[in-house]
PDB file of C-alpha atoms in Angstrom:
ATOM      1  CA  MET A 300       4.879  40.209 -83.787  1.00 39.00           C
ATOM      2  CA  ARG A 301       7.594  40.834 -81.651  1.00 37.00           C
ATOM      3  CA  LYS A 302       7.368  40.059 -77.737  1.00 36.00           C
ATOM      4  CA  PHE A 303       7.486  42.803 -74.347  1.00 31.00           C
ATOM      5  CA  ARG A 304       8.944  41.520 -71.625  1.00 34.00           C
ATOM      6  CA  LEU A 305       9.826  43.932 -69.059  1.00 34.00           C
ATOM      7  CA  LEU A 306      13.116  43.590 -67.822  1.00 35.00           C
ATOM      8  CA  LEU A 307      13.382  43.191 -64.163  1.00 33.00           C
ATOM      9  CA  LEU A 308      15.986  44.267 -62.155  1.00 33.00           C
ATOM     10  CA  ILE A 309      16.385  44.311 -58.608  1.00 28.00           C
ATOM     11  CA  LEU A 310      19.033  44.938 -55.929  1.00 29.00           C
ATOM     12  CA  LEU A 311      20.984  43.546 -52.296  1.00 29.00           C
ATOM     13  CA  ALA A 312      22.845  46.127 -50.815  1.00 28.00           C
ATOM     14  CA  GLY A 313      26.555  44.938 -49.564  1.00 30.00           C
ATOM     15  CA  VAL A 314      27.638  41.851 -51.699  1.00 30.00           C
ATOM     16  CA  GLY A 315      31.015  42.179 -52.482  1.00 31.00           C
ATOM     17  CA  CYS A 316      30.841  41.004 -56.428  1.00 33.00           C
ATOM     18  CA  VAL A 317      34.068  39.035 -56.316  1.00 31.00           C
ATOM     19  CA  GLY A 318      33.013  35.758 -54.131  1.00 30.00           C
ATOM     20  CA  CYS A 319      29.563  35.944 -57.053  1.00 35.00           C
ATOM     21  CA  LEU A 320      31.451  35.115 -60.547  1.00 36.00           C
ATOM     22  CA  ARG A 321      32.037  31.738 -61.501  1.00 37.00           C
ATOM     23  CA  ASP A 322      35.359  29.859 -61.166  1.00 38.00           C
ATOM     24  CA  GLY A 323      37.732  30.144 -63.344  1.00 40.00           C
ATOM     25  CA  LEU A 324      36.444  32.764 -65.192  1.00 42.00           C
ATOM     26  CA  GLU A 325      39.398  35.765 -64.735  1.00 45.00           C
ATOM     27  CA  THR A 326      38.278  38.608 -63.530  1.00 45.00           C
ATOM     28  CA  ILE A 327      39.775  42.409 -64.415  1.00 43.00           C
ATOM     29  CA  ALA A 328      39.856  45.541 -62.408  1.00 45.00           C
ATOM     30  CA  LEU A 329      37.750  48.454 -63.837  1.00 47.00           C
ATOM     31  CA  PRO A 330      39.471  51.546 -65.191  1.00 48.00           C
ATOM     32  CA  PHE A 331      41.057  53.630 -62.680  1.00 46.00           C
ATOM     33  CA  GLY A 332      43.224  50.789 -60.171  1.00 41.00           C
ATOM     34  CA  LYS A 333      41.471  52.788 -57.677  1.00 40.00           C
ATOM     35  CA  ILE A 334      38.040  50.543 -58.099  1.00 40.00           C
ATOM     36  CA  PRO A 335      39.192  47.358 -55.943  1.00 34.00           C
ATOM     37  CA  ASN A 336      34.955  46.303 -56.201  1.00 40.00           C
ATOM     38  CA  ALA A 337      34.161  47.798 -59.953  1.00 45.00           C
ATOM     39  CA  VAL A 338      34.829  43.838 -61.341  1.00 52.00           C
ATOM     40  CA  ILE A 339      34.063  42.035 -64.636  1.00 66.00           C
ATOM     41  CA  PRO A 340      35.553  38.274 -65.755  1.00 65.00           C
ATOM     42  CA  GLN A 341      37.626  39.363 -69.085  1.00 69.00           C
ATOM     43  CA  GLU A 342      35.356  36.594 -70.862  1.00 74.00           C
ATOM     44  CA  ILE A 343      32.619  38.344 -70.478  1.00 73.00           C
ATOM     45  CA  ARG A 344      33.910  42.340 -71.057  1.00 73.00           C
ATOM     46  CA  GLU A 345      35.303  40.554 -74.785  1.00 79.00           C
ATOM     47  CA  GLN A 346      31.955  39.344 -75.587  1.00 81.00           C
ATOM     48  CA  PHE A 347      30.280  42.171 -74.840  1.00 85.00           C
ATOM     49  CA  GLN A 348      32.787  44.330 -77.040  1.00 87.00           C
ATOM     50  CA  GLN A 349      30.899  42.191 -79.536  1.00 90.00           C
ATOM     51  CA  TYR A 350      27.770  44.061 -79.302  1.00 93.00           C
ATOM     52  CA  MET A 351      28.800  47.292 -78.303  1.00 94.00           C
ATOM     53  CA  PRO A 352      30.920  49.812 -78.056  1.00 92.00           C
ATOM     54  CA  ILE A 353      33.534  49.954 -74.949  1.00 89.00           C
ATOM     55  CA  TYR A 354      35.272  53.921 -75.477  1.00 91.00           C
ATOM     56  CA  GLU A 355      38.770  54.399 -73.518  1.00 87.00           C
ATOM     57  CA  GLY A 356      40.330  57.501 -72.880  1.00 90.00           C
ATOM     58  CA  ILE A 357      41.205  60.016 -69.462  1.00 90.00           C
ATOM     59  CA  THR A 358      39.668  62.671 -71.638  1.00 93.00           C
ATOM     60  CA  PRO A 359      35.627  61.614 -71.339  1.00 94.00           C
ATOM     61  CA  PRO A 360      32.650  64.162 -71.849  1.00 97.00           C
ATOM     62  CA  ASP A 361      30.313  65.085 -69.186  1.00 97.00           C
ATOM     63  CA  VAL A 362      27.679  63.801 -69.931  1.00 97.00           C
ATOM     64  CA  THR A 363      25.534  64.424 -66.716  1.00 95.00           C
ATOM     65  CA  GLY A 364      21.149  65.079 -66.943  1.00 93.00           C
ATOM     66  CA  ALA A 365      18.736  62.733 -67.137  1.00 93.00           C
ATOM     67  CA  TYR A 366      18.439  60.430 -69.655  1.00 94.00           C
ATOM     68  CA  LEU A 367      15.092  58.324 -71.822  1.00 93.00           C
ATOM     69  CA  ALA A 368      16.307  54.690 -74.125  1.00 94.00           C
ATOM     70  CA  SER A 369      12.876  53.711 -76.196  1.00 92.00           C
ATOM     71  CA  PRO A 370      12.068  51.439 -77.930  1.00 93.00           C
ATOM     72  CA  LEU A 371      14.974  49.663 -75.577  1.00 94.00           C
ATOM     73  CA  GLN A 372      15.563  46.652 -77.778  1.00 95.00           C
ATOM     74  CA  ILE A 373      17.075  42.945 -75.942  1.00 95.00           C
ATOM     75  CA  VAL A 374      20.708  43.204 -78.669  1.00 96.00           C
ATOM     76  CA  PHE A 375      21.870  39.825 -77.039  1.00 94.00           C
ATOM     77  CA  THR A 376      20.883  37.974 -73.573  1.00 93.00           C
ATOM     78  CA  SER A 377      23.486  35.033 -72.515  1.00 91.00           C
ATOM     79  CA  ASP A 378      21.231  33.301 -71.511  1.00 91.00           C
ATOM     80  CA  TYR A 379      18.460  32.806 -74.190  1.00 91.00           C
ATOM     81  CA  GLN A 380      15.606  33.323 -72.722  1.00 91.00           C
ATOM     82  CA  PHE A 381      14.706  36.833 -75.344  1.00 92.00           C
ATOM     83  CA  ASP A 382      15.092  37.370 -78.907  1.00 94.00           C
ATOM     84  CA  PRO A 383      17.302  40.212 -81.143  1.00 94.00           C
ATOM     85  CA  GLY A 384      14.555  43.260 -81.068  1.00 94.00           C
ATOM     86  CA  ASP A 385      12.907  42.079 -78.095  1.00 94.00           C
ATOM     87  CA  LEU A 386      11.206  44.744 -76.485  1.00 93.00           C
ATOM     88  CA  PHE A 387      11.366  46.676 -72.606  1.00 92.00           C
ATOM     89  CA  ALA A 388      10.677  48.535 -70.527  1.00 91.00           C
ATOM     90  CA  PRO A 389      11.389  52.014 -70.855  1.00 92.00           C
ATOM     91  CA  GLN A 390      14.647  52.954 -69.033  1.00 93.00           C
ATOM     92  CA  TYR A 391      14.786  56.056 -67.347  1.00 92.00           C
ATOM     93  CA  PHE A 392      18.624  57.016 -66.354  1.00 94.00           C
ATOM     94  CA  ALA A 393      20.590  59.580 -64.977  1.00 93.00           C
ATOM     95  CA  PHE A 394      24.480  60.591 -64.185  1.00 95.00           C
ATOM     96  CA  GLN A 395      24.503  63.419 -61.419  1.00 92.00           C
ATOM     97  CA  ASP A 396      27.461  65.259 -59.642  1.00 92.00           C
ATOM     98  CA  GLN A 397      30.064  63.780 -62.785  1.00 94.00           C
ATOM     99  CA  THR A 398      33.927  65.278 -61.663  1.00 94.00           C
ATOM    100  CA  ALA A 399      36.280  66.552 -63.952  1.00 91.00           C
ATOM    101  CA  SER A 400      37.955  63.302 -62.531  1.00 88.00           C
ATOM    102  CA  GLY A 401      34.927  61.567 -64.416  1.00 90.00           C
ATOM    103  CA  MET A 402      33.740  60.157 -61.236  1.00 92.00           C
ATOM    104  CA  ALA A 403      29.510  60.073 -61.019  1.00 94.00           C
ATOM    105  CA  THR A 404      26.897  58.756 -59.703  1.00 93.00           C
ATOM    106  CA  TYR A 405      23.649  57.150 -61.001  1.00 94.00           C
ATOM    107  CA  SER A 406      19.751  56.140 -60.810  1.00 91.00           C
ATOM    108  CA  GLU A 407      17.209  54.712 -63.081  1.00 92.00           C
ATOM    109  CA  ARG A 408      13.993  53.811 -62.732  1.00 90.00           C
ATOM    110  CA  GLN A 409      13.076  50.824 -64.975  1.00 89.00           C
ATOM    111  CA  GLY A 410       9.091  49.297 -65.166  1.00 84.00           C
ATOM    112  CA  SER A 411       8.933  48.381 -61.326  1.00 83.00           C
ATOM    113  CA  GLY A 412      12.538  48.805 -60.137  1.00 87.00           C
ATOM    114  CA  VAL A 413      14.560  51.572 -58.683  1.00 88.00           C
ATOM    115  CA  SER A 414      18.534  51.786 -59.217  1.00 92.00           C
ATOM    116  CA  GLU A 415      21.321  52.758 -58.117  1.00 92.00           C
ATOM    117  CA  ALA A 416      25.580  53.631 -57.944  1.00 92.00           C
ATOM    118  CA  SER A 417      27.364  54.880 -55.961  1.00 90.00           C
ATOM    119  CA  GLU A 418      30.250  54.848 -57.911  1.00 88.00           C
ATOM    120  CA  VAL A 419      30.498  55.271 -61.541  1.00 92.00           C
ATOM    121  CA  TYR A 420      33.548  55.593 -62.779  1.00 90.00           C
ATOM    122  CA  ILE A 421      33.534  57.634 -66.872  1.00 93.00           C
ATOM    123  CA  VAL A 422      36.505  57.472 -69.174  1.00 90.00           C
ATOM    124  CA  GLY A 423      36.542  58.225 -73.192  1.00 93.00           C
ATOM    125  CA  SER A 424      37.639  61.147 -75.243  1.00 94.00           C
ATOM    126  CA  GLY A 425      36.501  63.584 -76.866  1.00 97.00           C
ATOM    127  CA  ASP A 426      32.641  63.136 -76.977  1.00 98.00           C
ATOM    128  CA  ASN A 427      32.163  59.304 -76.977  1.00 97.00           C
ATOM    129  CA  PHE A 428      32.474  57.436 -73.108  1.00 96.00           C
ATOM    130  CA  THR A 429      32.048  54.337 -71.665  1.00 92.00           C
ATOM    131  CA  ALA A 430      30.350  53.860 -68.171  1.00 93.00           C
ATOM    132  CA  TYR A 431      30.987  51.353 -65.959  1.00 90.00           C
ATOM    133  CA  PHE A 432      29.321  50.803 -62.510  1.00 91.00           C
ATOM    134  CA  ILE A 433      27.949  48.469 -59.609  1.00 90.00           C
ATOM    135  CA  SER A 434      24.016  48.955 -59.157  1.00 92.00           C
ATOM    136  CA  HIS A 435      21.537  48.189 -56.691  1.00 92.00           C
ATOM    137  CA  THR A 436      18.218  47.498 -57.733  1.00 92.00           C
ATOM    138  CA  THR A 437      15.110  47.133 -55.731  1.00 91.00           C
ATOM    139  CA  LEU A 438      11.651  45.710 -57.417  1.00 89.00           C
ATOM    140  CA  TYR A 439       8.477  46.622 -56.360  1.00 87.00           C
ATOM    141  CA  ASP A 440       4.922  45.398 -56.540  1.00 85.00           C
ATOM    142  CA  ASP A 441       1.689  47.213 -57.207  1.00 80.00           C
ATOM    143  CA  ASP A 442       1.370  48.334 -53.141  1.00 81.00           C
ATOM    144  CA  GLY A 443       5.149  49.197 -52.725  1.00 81.00           C
ATOM    145  CA  ASN A 444       6.135  45.911 -51.200  1.00 86.00           C
ATOM    146  CA  MET A 445       9.306  44.794 -52.421  1.00 89.00           C
ATOM    147  CA  VAL A 446       9.713  41.111 -54.099  1.00 90.00           C
ATOM    148  CA  ALA A 447      12.569  41.317 -54.997  1.00 92.00           C
ATOM    149  CA  THR A 448      16.565  42.755 -55.460  1.00 94.00           C
ATOM    150  CA  THR A 449      20.656  42.186 -57.480  1.00 94.00           C
ATOM    151  CA  THR A 450      23.233  42.958 -57.965  1.00 93.00           C
ATOM    152  CA  GLU A 451      24.805  44.047 -61.295  1.00 92.00           C
ATOM    153  CA  SER A 452      28.366  45.403 -62.977  1.00 90.00           C
ATOM    154  CA  ASN A 453      26.646  47.437 -65.451  1.00 92.00           C
ATOM    155  CA  VAL A 454      28.579  48.630 -68.978  1.00 93.00           C
ATOM    156  CA  ALA A 455      26.880  51.703 -71.451  1.00 95.00           C
ATOM    157  CA  SER A 456      28.483  53.209 -73.656  1.00 95.00           C
ATOM    158  CA  GLY A 457      27.731  56.033 -76.662  1.00 97.00           C
ATOM    159  CA  THR A 458      28.551  59.651 -78.184  1.00 98.00           C
ATOM    160  CA  LYS A 459      27.224  62.504 -76.045  1.00 97.00           C
ATOM    161  CA  THR A 460      25.452  64.408 -78.301  1.00 96.00           C
ATOM    162  CA  ASP A 461      23.192  68.358 -78.183  1.00 94.00           C
ATOM    163  CA  ALA A 462      19.970  65.225 -77.917  1.00 95.00           C
ATOM    164  CA  GLY A 463      20.935  63.374 -75.912  1.00 96.00           C
ATOM    165  CA  ILE A 464      22.913  59.905 -76.426  1.00 98.00           C
ATOM    166  CA  SER A 465      23.759  58.441 -79.529  1.00 98.00           C
ATOM    167  CA  ASN A 466      24.709  54.868 -79.941  1.00 97.00           C
ATOM    168  CA  TYR A 467      23.488  54.488 -76.207  1.00 97.00           C
ATOM    169  CA  ARG A 468      23.690  50.350 -74.915  1.00 97.00           C
ATOM    170  CA  TYR A 469      24.471  49.235 -72.224  1.00 96.00           C
ATOM    171  CA  ALA A 470      24.553  45.951 -70.621  1.00 94.00           C
ATOM    172  CA  PHE A 471      24.773  44.824 -67.181  1.00 93.00           C
ATOM    173  CA  VAL A 472      26.221  40.827 -65.502  1.00 91.00           C
ATOM    174  CA  MET A 473      23.925  40.165 -63.174  1.00 92.00           C
ATOM    175  CA  LEU A 474      26.484  39.233 -59.642  1.00 90.00           C
ATOM    176  CA  ASP A 475      23.873  37.668 -56.826  1.00 92.00           C
ATOM    177  CA  LYS A 476      20.361  38.565 -55.907  1.00 94.00           C
ATOM    178  CA  TYR A 477      17.442  37.886 -53.332  1.00 94.00           C
ATOM    179  CA  ASP A 478      15.048  36.375 -55.069  1.00 92.00           C
ATOM    180  CA  PRO A 479      11.947  33.515 -53.274  1.00 93.00           C
ATOM    181  CA  THR A 480       9.754  33.361 -56.095  1.00 88.00           C
ATOM    182  CA  GLY A 481      11.730  33.024 -59.012  1.00 89.00           C
ATOM    183  CA  ILE A 482      11.365  35.225 -60.964  1.00 86.00           C
ATOM    184  CA  ILE A 483      14.662  36.927 -62.380  1.00 91.00           C
ATOM    185  CA  MET A 484      17.839  36.156 -64.621  1.00 92.00           C
ATOM    186  CA  ALA A 485      20.327  33.690 -63.008  1.00 93.00           C
ATOM    187  CA  VAL A 486      23.307  35.238 -61.325  1.00 92.00           C
ATOM    188  CA  ASN A 487      26.757  34.945 -63.568  1.00 88.00           C
ATOM    189  CA  ASP A 488      24.221  35.538 -67.501  1.00 91.00           C
ATOM    190  CA  PHE A 489      24.696  38.622 -68.757  1.00 92.00           C
ATOM    191  CA  ARG A 490      21.928  41.011 -71.237  1.00 94.00           C
ATOM    192  CA  VAL A 491      23.305  43.790 -74.082  1.00 96.00           C
ATOM    193  CA  PHE A 492      20.684  46.413 -74.914  1.00 97.00           C
ATOM    194  CA  GLU A 493      20.506  49.166 -77.557  1.00 97.00           C
ATOM    195  CA  ASP A 494      17.743  52.132 -77.903  1.00 96.00           C
ATOM    196  CA  GLY A 495      16.564  51.055 -81.145  1.00 94.00           C
ATOM    197  CA  ASP A 496      16.095  54.151 -82.643  1.00 93.00           C
ATOM    198  CA  GLY A 497      19.916  55.249 -81.921  1.00 93.00           C
ATOM    199  CA  LEU A 498      19.376  58.049 -79.761  1.00 95.00           C
ATOM    200  CA  ALA A 499      19.047  57.864 -75.561  1.00 96.00           C
ATOM    201  CA  ILE A 500      17.235  61.468 -75.596  1.00 94.00           C
ATOM    202  CA  ARG A 501      17.678  64.025 -72.749  1.00 92.00           C
ATOM    203  CA  TYR A 502      14.517  63.791 -70.678  1.00 86.00           C
ATOM    204  CA  ASP A 503      13.099  65.155 -67.582  1.00 74.00           C
ATOM    205  CA  TRP A 504      12.618  61.270 -65.873  1.00 58.00           C
ATOM    206  CA  ALA A 505      10.724  62.399 -63.123  1.00 51.00           C
ATOM    207  CA  LYS A 506       7.986  64.040 -65.341  1.00 55.00           C
ATOM    208  CA  SER A 507       8.240  61.647 -67.794  1.00 56.00           C
ATOM    209  CA  VAL A 508       7.383  58.662 -65.578  1.00 51.00           C
ATOM    210  CA  LEU A 509       4.480  60.134 -64.097  1.00 42.00           C
ATOM    211  CA  GLU A 510       3.121  61.253 -68.245  1.00 51.00           C
ATOM    212  CA  GLU A 511       3.734  58.121 -69.105  1.00 51.00           C
ATOM    213  CA  GLY A 512       1.174  56.577 -65.934  1.00 41.00           C
ATOM    214  CA  LEU A 513       4.272  54.715 -64.676  1.00 42.00           C
ATOM    215  CA  GLU A 514       3.714  55.751 -61.078  1.00 42.00           C
ATOM    216  CA  LYS A 515       2.018  53.606 -59.376  1.00 35.00           C
ATOM    217  CA  SER A 516       4.583  51.063 -60.749  1.00 35.00           C
ATOM    218  CA  VAL A 517       7.577  52.539 -59.796  1.00 37.00           C
ATOM    219  CA  ARG A 518       6.494  53.896 -55.936  1.00 35.00           C
ATOM    220  CA  LEU A 519       8.491  53.425 -52.885  1.00 34.00           C
ATOM    221  CA  LYS A 520       6.795  51.438 -50.348  1.00 32.00           C
ATOM    222  CA  LYS A 521       6.856  53.757 -47.753  1.00 32.00           C
ATOM    223  CA  ASN A 522       7.322  53.723 -44.610  1.00 31.00           C
TER     224      ASN A 522
END
């Protein structure tokens, strides 16, 4: 029986990513030279390419919309804490406000984690795209209290279709974290995921979260 594991993604706002990378790792700027803060180790990017498509181009498709990746499963994890095919909580995500130059914003809810990215850089051509972004995520307990935060460098790829994003794959590198209880993967480790049925479907994520009974796990702490 496959183990069902919940991916714990989280946020730490205002932390620069370059200083979080291991000494000696070569880093590269992500597409569009105007992205000084969005970097990822060349060594890790090359490993990503073994498990997911990395598209290039300056005419990406417009992927604005909300999607559901389910079943979301591990393709590879650098810390070997999970096996390929292990299942994680469904990933509800949305690309918003995409411009003609490929800039966009990003939102995500997964389990009890809530993520955002204010600068997404989308490249590609035809229906194929790759998105690069730094996300900040906060994890809440059942009472709405924040329990951990992380900052991650993310890559998402796939092919836009009328039904959603086919061949959807998603990877991230842990850049930094606030993790007082030790529940989060180590800084500099990375994971690659895929939609197990090959399609991240278009979905009304706000409605779906309620329908799936997840409203409690994603409830934000009220002031």
